[in-house]
Short mmCIF file of C-alpha atoms in Angstrom, two decimals:
data_model
loop_
_atom_site.label_atom_id
_atom_site.label_comp_id
_atom_site.label_asym_id
_atom_site.label_seq_id
_atom_site.Cartn_x
_atom_site.Cartn_y
_atom_site.Cartn_z
CA MET H 1 0.00 0.00 0.00
CA VAL H 2 1.26 3.46 -0.83
CA ALA H 3 1.35 5.63 2.27
CA ASP H 4 0.18 9.13 1.56
CA PRO H 5 1.42 11.24 4.48
CA ILE H 6 -1.28 13.91 4.09
CA ALA H 7 -4.09 11.34 3.91
CA LEU H 8 -2.64 9.51 6.92
CA GLN H 9 -2.41 12.69 8.95
CA LEU H 10 -5.98 13.65 8.05
CA THR H 11 -7.17 10.17 8.99
CA ALA H 12 -5.39 10.39 12.32
CA GLU H 13 -7.10 13.70 13.06
CA LEU H 14 -10.61 12.65 12.04
CA PHE H 15 -10.34 9.11 13.40
CA PRO H 16 -8.05 9.16 16.46
CA ASN H 17 -9.27 5.67 17.43
CA GLY H 18 -9.03 4.23 13.95
CA ILE H 19 -12.05 3.09 11.98
CA SER H 20 -11.92 -0.69 12.28
CA ARG H 21 -13.71 -1.03 15.62
CA TYR H 22 -16.48 1.24 14.34
CA ALA H 23 -16.80 -0.49 10.98
CA VAL H 24 -16.75 -4.02 12.44
CA GLY H 25 -19.20 -3.01 15.18
CA GLY H 26 -21.50 -1.39 12.62
CA LEU H 27 -21.45 -4.45 10.39
CA LEU H 28 -22.43 -6.60 13.39
CA VAL H 29 -25.24 -4.22 14.36
CA GLY H 30 -26.52 -4.44 10.78
CA LEU H 31 -26.12 -8.22 10.79
CA GLY H 32 -28.20 -8.49 13.97
CA ALA H 33 -31.00 -6.52 12.31
CA VAL H 34 -30.66 -8.64 9.15
CA VAL H 35 -30.95 -11.94 11.06
CA ILE H 36 -34.26 -10.77 12.53
CA TYR H 37 -35.52 -9.36 9.23
CA VAL H 38 -34.67 -12.44 7.18
CA GLY H 39 -36.35 -14.76 9.68
CA THR H 40 -39.39 -12.66 10.54
CA GLY H 41 -39.77 -9.78 8.08
CA ILE H 42 -39.56 -7.35 11.02
CA PRO H 43 -37.31 -4.28 10.65
CA ALA H 44 -36.27 -4.09 14.30
CA GLY H 45 -35.84 -0.87 16.24
CA ALA H 46 -34.78 -0.53 19.85
CA SER H 47 -36.93 2.35 21.11
CA THR H 48 -40.42 0.83 20.82
CA PHE H 49 -39.35 -1.42 23.73
CA LEU H 50 -39.90 1.58 26.02
CA GLU H 51 -43.59 1.91 25.14
CA SER H 52 -44.28 -1.79 24.62
CA THR H 53 -42.83 -2.61 28.05
CA LEU H 54 -44.88 0.15 29.67
CA SER H 55 -47.97 -1.70 28.41
CA TYR H 56 -47.32 -4.35 31.09
CA VAL H 57 -47.82 -1.81 33.86
CA SER H 58 -49.96 0.96 32.36
CA GLY H 59 -53.40 0.81 30.82
CA GLN H 60 -52.89 4.01 28.79
CA SER H 61 -54.36 3.52 25.31
CA ARG H 62 -51.15 4.74 23.74
CA PHE H 63 -49.20 1.73 25.06
CA GLN H 64 -51.83 -0.95 24.47
CA GLN H 65 -51.25 -0.93 20.70
CA TYR H 66 -47.87 -2.56 21.38
CA VAL H 67 -49.23 -5.51 23.37
CA PRO H 68 -48.85 -7.98 20.44
CA SER H 69 -45.14 -7.18 20.06
CA ARG H 70 -44.12 -6.58 23.67
CA ASP H 71 -42.89 -10.11 24.41
CA TRP H 72 -40.43 -10.35 21.55
CA ARG H 73 -39.26 -6.80 22.18
CA VAL H 74 -38.27 -7.82 25.73
CA VAL H 75 -36.37 -10.79 24.26
CA PHE H 76 -34.66 -8.52 21.70
CA THR H 77 -33.58 -6.11 24.44
CA LEU H 78 -32.34 -8.96 26.67
CA GLY H 79 -30.38 -10.16 23.64
CA ILE H 80 -28.77 -6.73 23.24
CA ILE H 81 -27.77 -6.66 26.93
CA LEU H 82 -26.41 -10.23 26.84
CA GLY H 83 -24.62 -9.61 23.53
CA ALA H 84 -22.87 -6.60 25.04
CA LEU H 85 -22.04 -8.68 28.13
CA ALA H 86 -20.56 -11.35 25.84
CA PHE H 87 -18.42 -8.61 24.29
CA ALA H 88 -17.34 -7.49 27.78
CA ALA H 89 -16.45 -11.06 28.80
CA THR H 90 -14.37 -11.67 25.68
CA VAL H 91 -12.87 -8.70 23.83
CA GLN H 92 -13.17 -6.12 26.64
CA SER H 93 -11.67 -8.61 29.11
CA GLY H 94 -8.79 -9.42 26.75
CA VAL H 95 -9.76 -13.09 26.41
CA ILE H 96 -10.03 -12.52 22.68
CA THR H 97 -7.62 -10.05 21.13
CA THR H 98 -7.87 -8.64 17.64
CA SER H 99 -6.08 -5.85 15.83
CA LEU H 100 -9.51 -4.66 14.69
CA TYR H 101 -10.38 -3.53 18.22
CA GLU H 102 -9.03 -0.28 19.63
CA PRO H 103 -9.81 -0.31 23.38
CA GLY H 104 -10.14 3.46 23.99
CA THR H 105 -9.43 5.44 27.13
CA THR H 106 -12.79 6.88 28.19
CA GLY H 107 -14.58 6.01 31.41
CA GLU H 108 -13.34 3.49 33.95
CA LEU H 109 -12.64 -0.22 33.74
CA TYR H 110 -13.35 -2.43 36.74
CA GLU H 111 -13.40 -6.14 37.30
CA VAL H 112 -16.07 -8.47 38.65
CA GLY H 113 -15.42 -12.21 38.76
CA GLY H 114 -12.70 -12.10 36.13
CA VAL H 115 -14.83 -10.09 33.68
CA THR H 116 -13.59 -6.62 32.78
CA LEU H 117 -16.53 -4.23 32.93
CA TRP H 118 -16.71 -0.57 32.01
CA SER H 119 -18.44 2.42 33.53
CA THR H 120 -19.02 5.92 32.21
CA ASP H 121 -17.72 9.20 33.64
CA VAL H 122 -20.63 11.15 32.15
CA GLN H 123 -22.52 12.77 35.01
CA PRO H 124 -25.77 11.12 36.17
CA TRP H 125 -27.85 14.29 35.69
CA ARG H 126 -26.88 14.37 32.01
CA LEU H 127 -27.87 10.73 31.61
CA LEU H 128 -31.18 11.21 33.44
CA VAL H 129 -32.26 14.48 31.78
CA GLY H 130 -30.96 13.33 28.40
CA GLY H 131 -32.82 10.07 28.86
CA VAL H 132 -36.13 11.87 29.43
CA PHE H 133 -35.67 13.85 26.20
CA VAL H 134 -34.67 10.69 24.33
CA GLY H 135 -37.72 8.87 25.70
CA ILE H 136 -40.14 11.63 24.64
CA GLY H 137 -38.46 12.42 21.34
CA THR H 138 -37.94 8.94 19.99
CA ARG H 139 -41.59 8.04 20.57
CA ILE H 140 -43.02 11.23 19.06
CA GLY H 141 -40.51 11.08 16.22
CA LYS H 142 -41.37 7.43 15.42
CA GLY H 143 -37.89 6.01 15.78
CA CYS H 144 -34.37 6.20 17.12
CA THR H 145 -30.84 5.59 15.87
CA SER H 146 -31.63 1.94 15.09
CA GLY H 147 -35.21 2.23 13.84
CA HIS H 148 -34.62 5.32 11.69
CA GLY H 149 -30.82 5.28 11.46
CA VAL H 150 -30.24 1.64 10.59
CA CYS H 151 -33.50 0.07 9.36
CA GLY H 152 -35.07 3.28 8.00
CA VAL H 153 -31.99 4.53 6.19
CA GLY H 154 -31.32 0.96 5.03
CA SER H 155 -34.72 0.85 3.37
CA ALA H 156 -34.22 4.35 1.91
CA SER H 157 -37.24 5.69 3.79
CA LYS H 158 -37.56 9.45 3.25
CA THR H 159 -39.21 9.83 6.66
CA SER H 160 -36.23 8.17 8.32
CA LEU H 161 -33.68 10.17 6.35
CA VAL H 162 -35.38 13.39 7.47
CA GLY H 163 -35.61 12.02 11.03
CA VAL H 164 -31.89 11.19 11.12
CA ALA H 165 -30.89 14.54 9.62
CA THR H 166 -33.05 16.30 12.24
CA PHE H 167 -31.78 14.50 15.33
CA LEU H 168 -28.17 14.45 14.15
CA THR H 169 -28.17 18.22 13.56
CA VAL H 170 -29.86 19.05 16.86
CA ALA H 171 -27.62 16.59 18.76
CA ILE H 172 -24.48 18.18 17.31
CA VAL H 173 -25.66 21.69 18.27
CA THR H 174 -26.62 20.46 21.76
CA ALA H 175 -23.36 18.61 22.42
CA GLN H 176 -21.27 21.54 21.16
CA THR H 177 -23.26 23.98 23.32
CA VAL H 178 -22.98 21.84 26.45
CA SER H 179 -19.26 21.44 25.82
CA ALA H 180 -18.83 25.20 25.25
CA LEU H 181 -20.56 25.81 28.60
CA GLY H 182 -17.74 23.83 30.16
CA VAL H 183 -19.74 20.75 31.16
CA SER H 184 -17.43 17.73 31.09
CA PRO H 185 -17.74 14.83 30.92
CA MET Z 1 -48.25 -11.06 12.89
CA SER Z 2 -49.67 -14.51 13.37
CA ARG Z 3 -50.88 -15.58 16.77
CA ASP Z 4 -49.26 -19.02 16.61
CA ARG Z 5 -45.62 -18.23 16.39
CA HIS Z 6 -43.02 -20.53 14.98
CA PRO Z 7 -41.02 -22.20 17.80
CA LEU Z 8 -37.83 -20.62 16.46
CA PHE Z 9 -39.29 -17.09 16.49
CA MET Z 10 -38.08 -16.10 19.96
CA PRO Z 11 -34.68 -17.89 19.68
CA LEU Z 12 -34.03 -16.03 16.42
CA ILE Z 13 -34.98 -12.67 17.95
CA LEU Z 14 -32.58 -13.44 20.82
CA VAL Z 15 -29.73 -14.34 18.45
CA GLY Z 16 -30.35 -11.17 16.43
CA GLY Z 17 -30.27 -9.15 19.65
CA LEU Z 18 -27.04 -10.85 20.77
CA ILE Z 19 -25.24 -9.94 17.54
CA PHE Z 20 -26.72 -6.43 17.65
CA GLY Z 21 -25.56 -5.91 21.24
CA PHE Z 22 -22.11 -7.40 20.66
CA GLY Z 23 -21.70 -4.96 17.75
CA LEU Z 24 -22.73 -1.99 19.87
CA GLY Z 25 -20.17 -3.04 22.47
CA PHE Z 26 -17.41 -3.61 19.92
CA SER Z 27 -18.03 -0.27 18.19
CA GLN Z 28 -17.99 1.44 21.62
CA MET Z 29 -21.22 3.21 20.72
CA ALA Z 30 -22.37 1.86 24.09
CA ARG Z 31 -20.00 4.40 25.66
CA PRO Z 32 -21.68 7.82 26.00
CA GLU Z 33 -18.27 9.54 25.86
CA VAL Z 34 -17.58 8.11 22.41
CA VAL Z 35 -20.93 9.38 21.10
CA LEU Z 36 -20.28 12.82 22.64
CA ASN Z 37 -16.79 12.91 21.05
CA PHE Z 38 -18.44 12.21 17.71
CA LEU Z 39 -21.03 14.96 18.15
CA GLN Z 40 -18.24 17.37 19.16
CA PHE Z 41 -16.35 16.52 15.95
CA GLU Z 42 -13.46 14.93 17.85
CA ASP Z 43 -13.86 11.44 16.36
CA PHE Z 44 -15.90 10.76 13.24
CA GLY Z 45 -15.65 6.99 13.57
CA LEU Z 46 -19.29 6.67 14.61
CA LEU Z 47 -20.34 7.40 11.04
CA PHE Z 48 -19.00 3.95 10.19
CA VAL Z 49 -21.30 2.36 12.77
CA MET Z 50 -24.46 4.00 11.48
CA PHE Z 51 -23.73 3.76 7.78
CA GLY Z 52 -22.03 0.37 8.04
CA ALA Z 53 -25.11 -1.03 9.75
CA ALA Z 54 -27.49 0.73 7.33
CA ILE Z 55 -25.64 -0.65 4.30
CA VAL Z 56 -25.72 -4.22 5.62
CA SER Z 57 -29.42 -4.02 6.48
CA GLY Z 58 -30.12 -2.14 3.23
CA ILE Z 59 -28.76 -5.03 1.18
CA ALA Z 60 -31.06 -7.48 2.99
CA PHE Z 61 -34.07 -5.13 2.69
CA ALA Z 62 -33.48 -4.83 -1.06
CA LEU Z 63 -32.71 -8.50 -1.70
CA MET Z 64 -35.18 -10.46 0.41
CA PRO Z 65 -38.41 -9.34 -1.33
CA ARG Z 66 -36.87 -10.55 -4.60
CA LEU Z 67 -35.81 -13.92 -3.22
CA ARG Z 68 -38.89 -14.90 -1.23
CA ASP Z 69 -42.47 -13.80 -0.75
CA SER Z 70 -42.68 -14.13 3.01
CA ALA Z 71 -40.55 -14.63 6.08
CA PRO Z 72 -40.21 -18.27 7.20
CA LEU Z 73 -40.96 -17.73 10.90
CA THR Z 74 -43.94 -15.38 10.67
CA GLY Z 75 -45.34 -15.70 7.17
CA ASP Z 76 -45.15 -11.88 7.01
CA ARG Z 77 -44.43 -10.41 3.62
CA TYR Z 78 -41.03 -8.85 3.02
CA GLU Z 79 -42.09 -5.31 2.29
CA ARG Z 80 -41.08 -1.79 3.09
CA ARG Z 81 -43.08 -0.74 6.10
CA LEU Z 82 -42.69 2.97 5.65
CA LYS Z 83 -43.49 5.30 8.48
CA PRO Z 84 -45.62 8.22 7.29
CA PHE Z 85 -43.97 11.61 7.36
CA ASP Z 86 -45.58 14.39 9.37
CA ARG Z 87 -44.61 17.22 11.67
CA ASN Z 88 -44.03 14.77 14.53
CA VAL Z 89 -40.94 13.38 12.78
CA LEU Z 90 -39.36 16.84 13.00
CA ILE Z 91 -40.60 17.67 16.51
CA GLY Z 92 -39.76 14.26 17.94
CA GLY Z 93 -36.44 14.15 16.09
CA ALA Z 94 -35.46 17.53 17.54
CA ILE Z 95 -36.39 16.47 21.10
CA PHE Z 96 -34.50 13.20 20.62
CA GLY Z 97 -31.53 15.21 19.34
CA VAL Z 98 -31.44 17.34 22.50
CA GLY Z 99 -31.40 14.18 24.61
CA TRP Z 100 -28.80 12.43 22.46
CA GLY Z 101 -26.56 15.50 22.44
CA LEU Z 102 -26.89 16.00 26.20
CA SER Z 103 -26.34 12.41 27.30
CA GLY Z 104 -24.62 10.62 24.41
CA ILE Z 105 -27.14 7.83 24.80
CA CYS Z 106 -29.84 6.34 22.57
CA PRO Z 107 -32.11 3.39 23.36
CA GLY Z 108 -30.25 0.45 21.74
CA ALA Z 109 -26.86 1.69 22.89
CA ALA Z 110 -28.22 2.21 26.41
CA TYR Z 111 -29.28 -1.46 26.73
CA ALA Z 112 -25.86 -2.49 25.41
CA SER Z 113 -24.18 -0.08 27.82
CA LEU Z 114 -25.79 -1.94 30.72
CA GLY Z 115 -24.33 -5.14 29.26
CA VAL Z 116 -20.76 -3.83 29.17
CA GLY Z 117 -21.07 -3.05 32.87
CA ASN Z 118 -22.11 0.59 32.86
CA VAL Z 119 -24.37 0.64 35.90
CA SER Z 120 -24.67 4.44 35.72
CA ILE Z 121 -26.70 3.97 32.55
CA LEU Z 122 -29.66 3.06 34.76
CA TRP Z 123 -30.11 6.83 35.15
CA ALA Z 124 -30.57 7.14 31.40
CA LEU Z 125 -32.85 4.10 31.20
CA ALA Z 126 -35.00 5.48 34.00
CA GLY Z 127 -35.15 8.80 32.16
CA MET Z 128 -36.18 7.11 28.91
CA PHE Z 129 -39.04 5.24 30.55
CA VAL Z 130 -40.22 8.44 32.27
CA GLY Z 131 -40.08 10.29 28.94
CA ALA Z 132 -41.86 7.52 27.03
CA TYR Z 133 -44.50 7.36 29.77
CA LEU Z 134 -45.08 11.13 29.79
CA GLN Z 135 -45.61 11.28 26.03
CA GLY Z 136 -47.83 8.18 26.22
CA VAL Z 137 -50.11 9.73 28.85
CA TRP Z 138 -50.26 12.97 26.92
CA ARG Z 139 -51.04 11.32 23.61
CA SER Z 140 -53.57 8.91 25.13
CA LYS Z 141 -55.42 11.91 26.60
CA ARG Z 142 -55.27 13.80 23.34
CA ALA Z 143 -56.50 10.80 21.37
CA ALA Z 144 -59.42 10.44 23.78
CA ALA Z 145 -60.22 14.15 23.54
CA ASP Z 146 -60.36 14.13 19.75
CA ALA Z 147 -63.82 13.33 18.50
CA ALA Z 148 -62.41 11.53 15.50
CA PRO Z 149 -59.08 10.19 16.68
CA ALA Z 150 -56.39 10.10 14.05
CA GLY Z 151 -54.83 6.67 13.54
CA ALA Z 152 -51.80 5.90 15.64
CA ASP Z 153 -48.59 6.34 13.75
#
């Protein structure tokens, strides 16, 4: 391969953690959605779980429409949690090493029973308040980063493309503003 | 969706979720800091997660309807289930954007974050359920108030 110093420098600036962990992770996320779609015809999103699970405990009419899908959505979410735990027990713990994975330096690593776990430094109030906005917004906006961003964009849905462009733009402005106000992490 | 589900329906959903969650862990999108670094233009790698995943799923969405009529485990047709566009997509998207930009967390990545050991993410999950509940109560009331309720999205 011919090494172009300018291209390499630019890559290092834009992608300080390389691109392989992102690309491999993205391909797996897509593959997970594909497995479900091929078997069931369902384009899976992660945010409907919030409303469908609320249908177990709330009789609000808004949630009842998700009763038929609530069971498999719980299973899908459990799968996501367990899949991430499997990642933590293997790659994150160093049991499996690959040059495709760049570990990163954010947050804090800790160990429980031989498994290397990770915890965020982002302040709880940001997570809580941000979570409330995410919970309201994703449900009014009909999708989240997986429903709109992966399945919607993947099926070239104009609604999803507009949805992604909207939340990406607002998220960038928000994150830049919060950072400019000196809130970190 | 049919009432009598194929016995492999739930196992397949679980396997799909496992791969999905492993990918979110591997890409480090389950780390709020990494998402915030992306939104602050410090690391553009996250584009590869979103577009990489969308390309993979896009190929399946385009191919499957040409290969088969219906999905083996549900009998559902492979078709584009397009969500209708209206003002809510913009309003909801903007509210979601504020939350994503503030916390660095979105639903799928939040579940995965719990899996990689991030106990603090329970704050975000609690927030999401509160938010989803608030909009649900509000929209249920509004739907009941409307004489001719518009169909749910």
